[in-house]
Amino acid sequence: MNKQNNKYRWVVFASVLFAYFIIVSQRTAPGLISDQLMKEFNITASMIGLLTSIQFLAYAGLQIPIGILSDRFGPNYFLIIGTLLNGIGTLIYSIAPNEFILLIARLLVGAGDAAIWVNLVLILSIWFKVNEFVGLLGVAGMTGSFGFLLATVPFSKWISDFGWRPPFLTTGILLCLIGIILYFILVKIPQGNASTTSKAKVKAVKQRENPLVLLRRIFSTRQAWATFFCHFGAVGTYVGFIGSWAVPYGMHVFDMSRSGSSQLIMIGLVGAIIGAPAGSWISGKLHSIKKTYVAVHIIIFTSWAAFLLFSGKPPFFLLVTLFFLIGFGNGASALTFAVVRQSFPMKEVGVVSGFANTGGFISAVLLPSLFGKVLDHFHGAPSSVGYYYGFIIPVVFTLIGFIGGILIKEQRQGASQTEFSISN
């Protein structure tokens, strides 16, 4: 099967993106019930932060190993296993009797989620031509934003009507079914259509570079660290906050209902939906990913800093604007993988993508937990006080992201093409 010219690639594209859409919703859906979990299980804000952090810790810790394994053995089975782990973890979460089981469930979800984005990038690289890749990466970024959108008003309404357990139970079952369907779409059907020659090629395994040598080279490369820092600032601040404290922030500081807070987050998701294709389009017009990405980091740094300027409680019209801009920056973070794809050989795209993605989710690990500790420290003070000091954390993190943008090594060669150097 000539994958890059076969119409079947669009079936692969649609099925993989649908799985990603549902999985992404489960990154932040638990943030809708933070206060309910605190009441039902009698746990602290720090424990809520830990529940979010352990999910992203598993995600971040597995990115590089999965990148190495996926480059070596192919992405299909890892994507399928990741989807099934997400489903099983979500099922366990829905029936958890105590906080220990909640932690185990989120650990499984994080481990499964770790296998999704890196392998999605690899699958698109295999099935689509280079000139199609960047545009489809923007579509994938939009799909993730729609997944986050699902975890706002729709999921919040579902929880309000039926309680929090049934929605997570149903989603877990759906993810397990999707994992089974992906097996047929990614493995069974392509194998049935593969020629004897193609199968022989698959069996001819080439000599691979020692993983330790590969990692040592990547860890000493300025371009890899630039993508790591960029993702650290753009992704973790957004995902970590909306996945844990955004809904309580709206409820406690602005006296909004749960649904109202979800609608506020939805504004940020609209920004993310626009940011993914807009970032690709602007960088194309400027013939520079670096200039576009540096501007994005300036926007999100300024937006988080505005929360400090207004003592944790900006005027409502400004609050809406800030959530939109922060979301826009998260959507534009797909530029991280455009840099990776154009900077490194195809055989290293998986591991470097995993390394860059690790940056985003280390940030997402740290922010909820640190934010929770700040809120616990100021327990008893007006809510805006705790959030004011908490917002120092994303300000510092986005400053690191801006430094990453500056570190991107870009060499312009002609008006129509931008190439990246991977010199140290």
Coordinates of C-alpha atoms in Angstrom, one line a residue:
M1 CA 0.0 0.0 0.0
N2 CA 1.4 3.4 -1.0
K3 CA 0.3 5.2 2.1
Q4 CA 0.9 8.8 1.1
N5 CA -1.1 8.5 -2.1
N6 CA -3.9 6.2 -0.9
K7 CA -7.3 7.6 0.0
Y8 CA -7.4 5.3 3.0
R9 CA -5.1 7.7 4.7
W10 CA -8.1 10.0 5.4
V11 CA -9.8 7.2 7.3
V12 CA -6.6 6.9 9.4
F13 CA -6.5 10.6 9.9
A14 CA -10.2 10.9 11.0
S15 CA -10.0 7.9 13.3
V16 CA -6.8 9.0 15.0
L17 CA -8.1 12.5 15.5
F18 CA -11.4 11.3 16.9
A19 CA -9.4 9.2 19.5
Y20 CA -7.3 12.3 20.3
F21 CA -10.4 14.4 20.6
I22 CA -12.0 12.2 23.3
I23 CA -8.7 11.6 25.1
V24 CA -7.8 15.3 25.4
S25 CA -11.2 16.0 27.0
Q26 CA -10.1 13.7 29.9
R27 CA -7.0 15.8 30.6
T28 CA -9.1 18.6 32.0
A29 CA -12.6 17.1 32.7
P30 CA -11.6 16.3 36.4
G31 CA -11.0 20.0 36.9
L32 CA -14.8 20.4 36.7
I33 CA -15.4 18.4 39.9
S34 CA -12.4 19.6 42.0
D35 CA -14.7 21.0 44.7
Q36 CA -17.0 17.9 44.6
L37 CA -14.1 15.6 45.2
M38 CA -12.8 17.7 48.1
K39 CA -16.3 17.4 49.7
E40 CA -17.0 13.8 48.9
F41 CA -13.6 12.4 49.9
N42 CA -12.7 15.1 52.4
I43 CA -9.4 16.0 50.7
T44 CA -7.4 19.2 50.6
A45 CA -6.5 21.5 47.7
S46 CA -3.0 20.0 47.7
M47 CA -4.5 16.6 47.1
I48 CA -6.5 17.9 44.2
G49 CA -3.3 19.4 42.8
L50 CA -1.6 16.0 43.3
L51 CA -4.4 14.2 41.4
T52 CA -3.8 16.5 38.4
S53 CA 0.0 16.4 38.7
I54 CA 0.3 12.6 38.9
Q55 CA -1.5 12.3 35.6
F56 CA 0.8 14.8 33.9
L57 CA 3.9 13.3 35.7
A58 CA 3.2 10.0 34.1
Y59 CA 2.7 11.7 30.8
A60 CA 5.9 13.7 31.0
G61 CA 8.0 10.8 32.3
L62 CA 7.0 8.5 29.5
Q63 CA 7.4 10.9 26.6
I64 CA 11.0 10.2 25.7
P65 CA 10.9 6.4 26.2
I66 CA 7.8 6.2 24.0
G67 CA 9.4 8.5 21.4
I68 CA 12.4 6.1 21.2
L69 CA 10.2 3.0 21.1
S70 CA 7.9 4.5 18.5
D71 CA 10.7 5.5 16.3
R72 CA 12.1 2.0 16.5
F73 CA 9.0 -0.2 16.3
G74 CA 6.4 2.1 14.8
P75 CA 3.5 4.1 16.3
N76 CA 0.4 2.0 15.7
Y77 CA 0.4 -0.4 18.6
F78 CA 1.5 2.3 21.0
L79 CA -1.4 4.6 20.0
I80 CA -3.8 1.7 20.5
I81 CA -2.5 0.7 23.9
G82 CA -2.5 4.3 25.0
T83 CA -6.1 4.7 24.1
L84 CA -7.1 1.5 25.9
L85 CA -5.1 2.6 29.0
N86 CA -7.0 5.9 28.9
G87 CA -10.3 4.1 28.8
I88 CA -9.4 1.7 31.6
G89 CA -8.1 4.5 33.8
T90 CA -11.3 6.6 33.2
L91 CA -13.5 3.6 34.1
I92 CA -11.6 3.1 37.4
Y93 CA -11.9 6.8 38.1
S94 CA -15.7 6.6 37.7
I95 CA -16.0 3.9 40.4
A96 CA -13.2 5.0 42.8
P97 CA -14.2 4.6 46.5
N98 CA -11.3 6.7 47.9
E99 CA -8.5 9.1 46.9
F100 CA -5.9 6.3 46.6
I101 CA -7.9 4.7 43.7
L102 CA -8.4 8.1 42.2
L103 CA -4.6 8.5 42.1
I104 CA -4.2 5.1 40.5
A105 CA -6.8 5.9 37.9
R106 CA -5.2 9.2 36.9
L107 CA -1.8 7.5 36.8
L108 CA -3.2 5.1 34.2
V109 CA -4.8 7.9 32.2
G110 CA -1.6 9.8 32.2
A111 CA 0.4 6.7 31.0
G112 CA -2.1 6.1 28.2
D113 CA -2.2 9.8 27.2
A114 CA 1.7 9.7 27.0
A115 CA 1.4 7.5 24.0
I116 CA -1.0 9.6 22.0
W117 CA 0.4 12.8 20.6
V118 CA 3.9 11.6 19.8
N119 CA 2.5 8.6 17.8
L120 CA -0.2 10.9 16.2
V121 CA 2.7 13.0 14.9
L122 CA 4.5 9.9 13.6
I123 CA 1.4 8.5 12.0
L124 CA 0.7 11.7 10.1
S125 CA 4.4 11.8 9.0
I126 CA 4.0 8.2 7.7
W127 CA 0.7 8.6 5.9
F128 CA 1.0 12.2 4.6
K129 CA 3.5 14.1 2.5
V130 CA 5.7 16.7 3.9
N131 CA 3.8 19.6 2.3
E132 CA 0.5 18.3 3.9
F133 CA 2.0 17.7 7.3
V134 CA 2.2 21.2 8.8
G135 CA -1.4 22.1 7.8
L136 CA -2.7 18.8 9.2
L137 CA -0.8 19.4 12.4
G138 CA -2.8 22.6 12.7
V139 CA -6.0 20.6 12.3
A140 CA -4.8 18.1 14.9
G141 CA -4.2 21.1 17.3
M142 CA -7.7 22.4 16.6
T143 CA -9.1 18.9 17.3
G144 CA -7.3 18.9 20.7
S145 CA -8.9 22.3 21.5
F146 CA -12.3 20.9 20.6
G147 CA -11.6 18.1 23.0
F148 CA -10.9 20.6 25.7
L149 CA -14.1 22.4 24.7
L150 CA -16.0 19.2 25.2
A151 CA -14.8 19.2 28.8
T152 CA -16.4 22.6 29.5
V153 CA -20.1 23.4 29.2
P154 CA -21.2 20.0 27.6
F155 CA -19.4 17.9 30.2
S156 CA -20.3 20.3 33.0
K157 CA -24.0 20.1 32.1
W158 CA -23.8 16.3 32.0
I159 CA -22.2 16.3 35.5
S160 CA -24.9 18.7 36.8
D161 CA -27.7 16.5 35.5
F162 CA -26.4 13.0 36.4
G163 CA -23.6 13.5 38.9
W164 CA -19.9 13.1 38.2
R165 CA -19.6 9.3 38.0
P166 CA -21.9 8.4 35.0
P167 CA -20.1 10.8 32.5
F168 CA -16.7 9.4 33.4
L169 CA -18.0 5.8 33.2
T170 CA -19.5 6.3 29.8
T171 CA -16.4 8.0 28.5
G172 CA -14.2 5.1 29.7
I173 CA -16.3 2.6 27.9
L174 CA -16.2 4.7 24.7
L175 CA -12.4 5.0 24.8
C176 CA -12.0 1.2 25.2
L177 CA -14.2 0.7 22.1
I178 CA -12.2 3.3 20.2
G179 CA -9.0 1.4 21.1
I180 CA -10.4 -1.8 19.5
I181 CA -11.6 0.1 16.4
L182 CA -8.1 1.6 16.0
Y183 CA -6.6 -1.9 15.9
F184 CA -8.5 -2.7 12.8
I185 CA -8.0 0.6 11.1
L186 CA -4.2 1.0 11.9
V187 CA -3.1 -2.7 11.9
K188 CA -5.5 -5.2 10.5
I189 CA -6.8 -3.6 7.4
P190 CA -3.3 -2.2 6.2
Q191 CA -1.8 -5.6 6.8
G192 CA -4.4 -7.2 4.7
N193 CA -3.7 -4.8 1.8
A194 CA 0.1 -4.9 2.1
S195 CA 2.0 -6.7 -0.7
T196 CA 4.5 -9.4 -0.1
T197 CA 7.3 -6.9 -1.0
S198 CA 6.1 -4.4 1.5
K199 CA 6.0 -7.1 4.2
A200 CA 9.6 -8.1 3.4
K201 CA 10.7 -4.5 3.7
V202 CA 9.1 -4.3 7.1
K203 CA 11.0 -7.3 8.3
A204 CA 14.3 -5.9 7.0
V205 CA 15.3 -4.0 10.2
K206 CA 18.1 -1.6 9.8
Q207 CA 20.9 -1.0 12.3
R208 CA 19.6 1.5 14.8
E209 CA 21.6 4.1 16.7
N210 CA 22.2 3.3 20.4
P211 CA 19.4 5.1 22.3
L212 CA 21.9 6.5 24.9
V213 CA 24.0 8.0 22.1
L214 CA 20.9 9.4 20.5
L215 CA 19.7 11.0 23.7
R216 CA 23.1 12.4 24.5
R217 CA 23.2 14.1 21.2
I218 CA 19.7 15.5 21.5
F219 CA 20.2 16.7 25.1
S220 CA 23.3 18.6 23.9
T221 CA 21.4 20.3 21.0
R222 CA 20.2 23.9 21.4
Q223 CA 17.3 23.4 19.0
A224 CA 15.8 20.5 21.1
W225 CA 16.1 22.5 24.3
A226 CA 14.4 25.5 22.6
T227 CA 11.4 23.4 21.7
F228 CA 11.4 22.0 25.3
F229 CA 11.3 25.5 26.8
C230 CA 8.7 26.8 24.3
H231 CA 6.3 24.0 25.2
F232 CA 7.0 24.4 28.9
G233 CA 5.8 28.0 28.7
A234 CA 2.9 27.7 26.2
V235 CA 1.2 24.4 27.2
G236 CA 1.7 23.5 30.8
T237 CA 0.5 26.9 32.1
Y238 CA -2.7 26.6 30.2
V239 CA -3.4 22.9 30.6
G240 CA -2.3 22.8 34.2
F241 CA -4.5 25.7 35.2
I242 CA -7.7 24.8 33.4
G243 CA -7.3 21.2 34.4
S244 CA -7.3 22.0 38.1
W245 CA -8.0 25.6 39.3
A246 CA -9.8 27.5 36.5
V247 CA -13.4 26.5 37.5
P248 CA -12.8 27.0 41.2
Y249 CA -11.2 30.4 40.4
G250 CA -14.3 31.6 38.6
M251 CA -16.6 30.3 41.3
H252 CA -14.6 31.6 44.3
V253 CA -13.3 34.9 43.0
F254 CA -16.1 36.0 40.7
D255 CA -19.0 34.1 42.4
M256 CA -19.9 32.4 39.2
S257 CA -21.8 29.1 38.9
R258 CA -20.0 26.0 37.8
S259 CA -21.6 26.3 34.4
G260 CA -20.6 30.0 34.2
S261 CA -17.0 29.2 35.0
S262 CA -17.0 26.5 32.3
Q263 CA -18.2 29.1 29.8
L264 CA -15.3 31.3 30.8
I265 CA -12.9 28.5 30.1
M266 CA -14.7 28.0 26.8
I267 CA -13.5 31.4 25.7
G268 CA -9.9 30.2 26.2
L269 CA -10.7 27.2 24.1
V270 CA -12.1 29.3 21.3
G271 CA -8.8 31.1 21.4
A272 CA -6.9 27.8 21.2
I273 CA -9.1 26.6 18.3
I274 CA -8.2 29.8 16.4
G275 CA -4.5 29.8 17.6
A276 CA -3.6 26.4 16.0
P277 CA -4.3 27.3 12.3
A278 CA -3.5 31.0 12.8
G279 CA 0.0 30.2 14.1
S280 CA 0.8 28.1 11.1
W281 CA -0.7 30.7 8.7
I282 CA 1.1 33.6 10.2
S283 CA 4.5 31.8 10.2
G284 CA 3.9 31.0 6.6
K285 CA 3.2 34.6 5.7
L286 CA 6.3 35.8 7.6
H287 CA 8.4 32.8 6.4
S288 CA 9.5 32.5 10.0
I289 CA 8.4 30.2 12.7
K290 CA 10.7 31.8 15.2
K291 CA 9.3 35.4 14.9
T292 CA 5.7 34.0 15.2
Y293 CA 6.5 31.9 18.2
V294 CA 8.4 34.6 20.1
A295 CA 5.4 36.9 19.5
V296 CA 3.0 34.2 20.9
H297 CA 5.1 33.9 24.0
I298 CA 5.1 37.6 24.6
I299 CA 1.3 37.6 24.4
I300 CA 0.8 34.8 26.9
F301 CA 3.5 36.2 29.3
T302 CA 1.7 39.6 29.3
S303 CA -1.7 37.9 29.8
W304 CA -0.6 36.0 32.9
A305 CA 1.2 39.1 34.2
A306 CA -2.1 41.1 33.9
F307 CA -3.6 38.9 36.7
L308 CA -0.9 40.1 39.0
L309 CA -1.4 43.7 37.9
F310 CA -5.0 43.5 38.9
S311 CA -4.3 41.7 42.2
G312 CA -5.8 38.4 41.0
K313 CA -9.2 39.9 40.0
P314 CA -9.1 41.8 36.7
P315 CA -12.3 43.4 35.4
F316 CA -14.6 40.9 33.8
F317 CA -14.3 42.1 30.3
L318 CA -10.5 41.9 30.6
L319 CA -10.7 38.5 32.2
V320 CA -12.5 37.2 29.1
T321 CA -9.8 38.7 26.9
L322 CA -7.0 37.2 28.9
F323 CA -8.5 33.7 28.8
F324 CA -8.9 34.1 25.0
L325 CA -5.2 35.2 24.6
I326 CA -3.8 32.4 26.8
G327 CA -5.9 29.9 24.9
F328 CA -4.6 31.3 21.6
G329 CA -1.0 30.8 22.8
N330 CA -1.8 27.2 23.7
G331 CA -3.3 26.5 20.3
A332 CA -0.2 28.1 18.6
S333 CA 2.0 25.7 20.5
A334 CA 1.7 23.3 17.5
L335 CA 4.5 25.4 16.1
T336 CA 6.8 23.4 18.5
F337 CA 6.4 20.3 16.3
A338 CA 6.7 22.3 13.1
V339 CA 10.2 23.2 14.4
V340 CA 10.9 19.6 15.3
R341 CA 9.7 18.2 11.9
Q342 CA 11.8 20.7 10.0
S343 CA 14.9 20.5 12.2
F344 CA 15.5 16.8 12.7
P345 CA 15.7 13.7 10.4
M346 CA 12.6 11.6 10.2
K347 CA 14.1 8.8 12.3
E348 CA 14.5 11.2 15.2
V349 CA 11.1 13.0 15.0
G350 CA 9.5 10.7 17.6
V351 CA 12.1 11.1 20.3
V352 CA 12.5 14.8 19.8
S353 CA 8.8 15.3 19.8
G354 CA 8.6 13.4 23.0
F355 CA 11.4 15.5 24.5
A356 CA 9.6 18.8 23.5
N357 CA 6.3 17.5 24.8
T358 CA 7.9 16.6 28.1
G359 CA 8.6 20.3 28.6
G360 CA 4.9 21.1 28.3
F361 CA 3.8 18.5 30.7
I362 CA 6.5 19.0 33.3
S363 CA 5.0 22.5 33.5
A364 CA 1.5 20.9 33.7
V365 CA 2.8 18.7 36.6
L366 CA 4.3 21.5 38.6
L367 CA 1.6 24.2 38.2
P368 CA -1.4 22.5 39.8
S369 CA 0.5 21.2 42.8
L370 CA 2.3 24.5 43.4
F371 CA -0.9 26.4 42.9
G372 CA -2.7 24.2 45.4
K373 CA 0.0 24.7 48.0
V374 CA -0.2 28.5 47.6
L375 CA -4.0 28.3 48.0
D376 CA -3.7 26.1 51.1
H377 CA -1.1 28.6 52.5
F378 CA -3.6 31.5 52.2
H379 CA -6.6 29.4 53.4
G380 CA -8.8 31.7 55.4
A381 CA -7.8 34.8 53.5
P382 CA -10.0 36.3 50.7
S383 CA -10.0 34.0 47.7
S384 CA -8.4 36.6 45.4
V385 CA -5.3 36.8 47.7
G386 CA -4.4 33.1 47.3
Y387 CA -5.0 33.2 43.5
Y388 CA -3.0 36.5 43.2
Y389 CA 0.1 34.8 44.6
G390 CA -0.6 31.6 42.7
F391 CA -0.5 33.6 39.4
I392 CA 3.2 34.3 40.0
I393 CA 3.8 30.6 38.9
P394 CA 2.5 30.8 35.3
V395 CA 4.2 34.2 34.9
V396 CA 7.6 32.6 35.7
F397 CA 6.8 29.6 33.5
T398 CA 5.8 31.7 30.5
L399 CA 9.0 33.7 30.8
I400 CA 10.9 30.4 30.4
G401 CA 8.8 29.8 27.3
F402 CA 9.8 33.2 25.9
I403 CA 13.5 32.3 26.4
G404 CA 12.9 29.1 24.5
G405 CA 11.5 31.1 21.6
I406 CA 14.6 33.2 21.5
L407 CA 16.8 30.1 21.5
I408 CA 15.3 28.7 18.3
K409 CA 18.0 28.7 15.7
E410 CA 16.6 29.8 12.4
Q411 CA 18.3 30.5 9.1
R412 CA 16.2 32.1 6.4
Q413 CA 17.0 30.9 2.9
G414 CA 14.9 32.6 0.3
A415 CA 11.4 34.0 0.7
S416 CA 9.6 30.8 0.3
Q417 CA 11.5 28.5 2.6
T418 CA 12.7 28.4 6.1
E419 CA 15.3 26.0 7.4
F420 CA 16.4 25.3 10.9
S421 CA 19.9 24.6 12.1
I422 CA 20.5 22.1 14.9
S423 CA 23.9 23.3 15.9
N424 CA 24.6 23.5 19.6

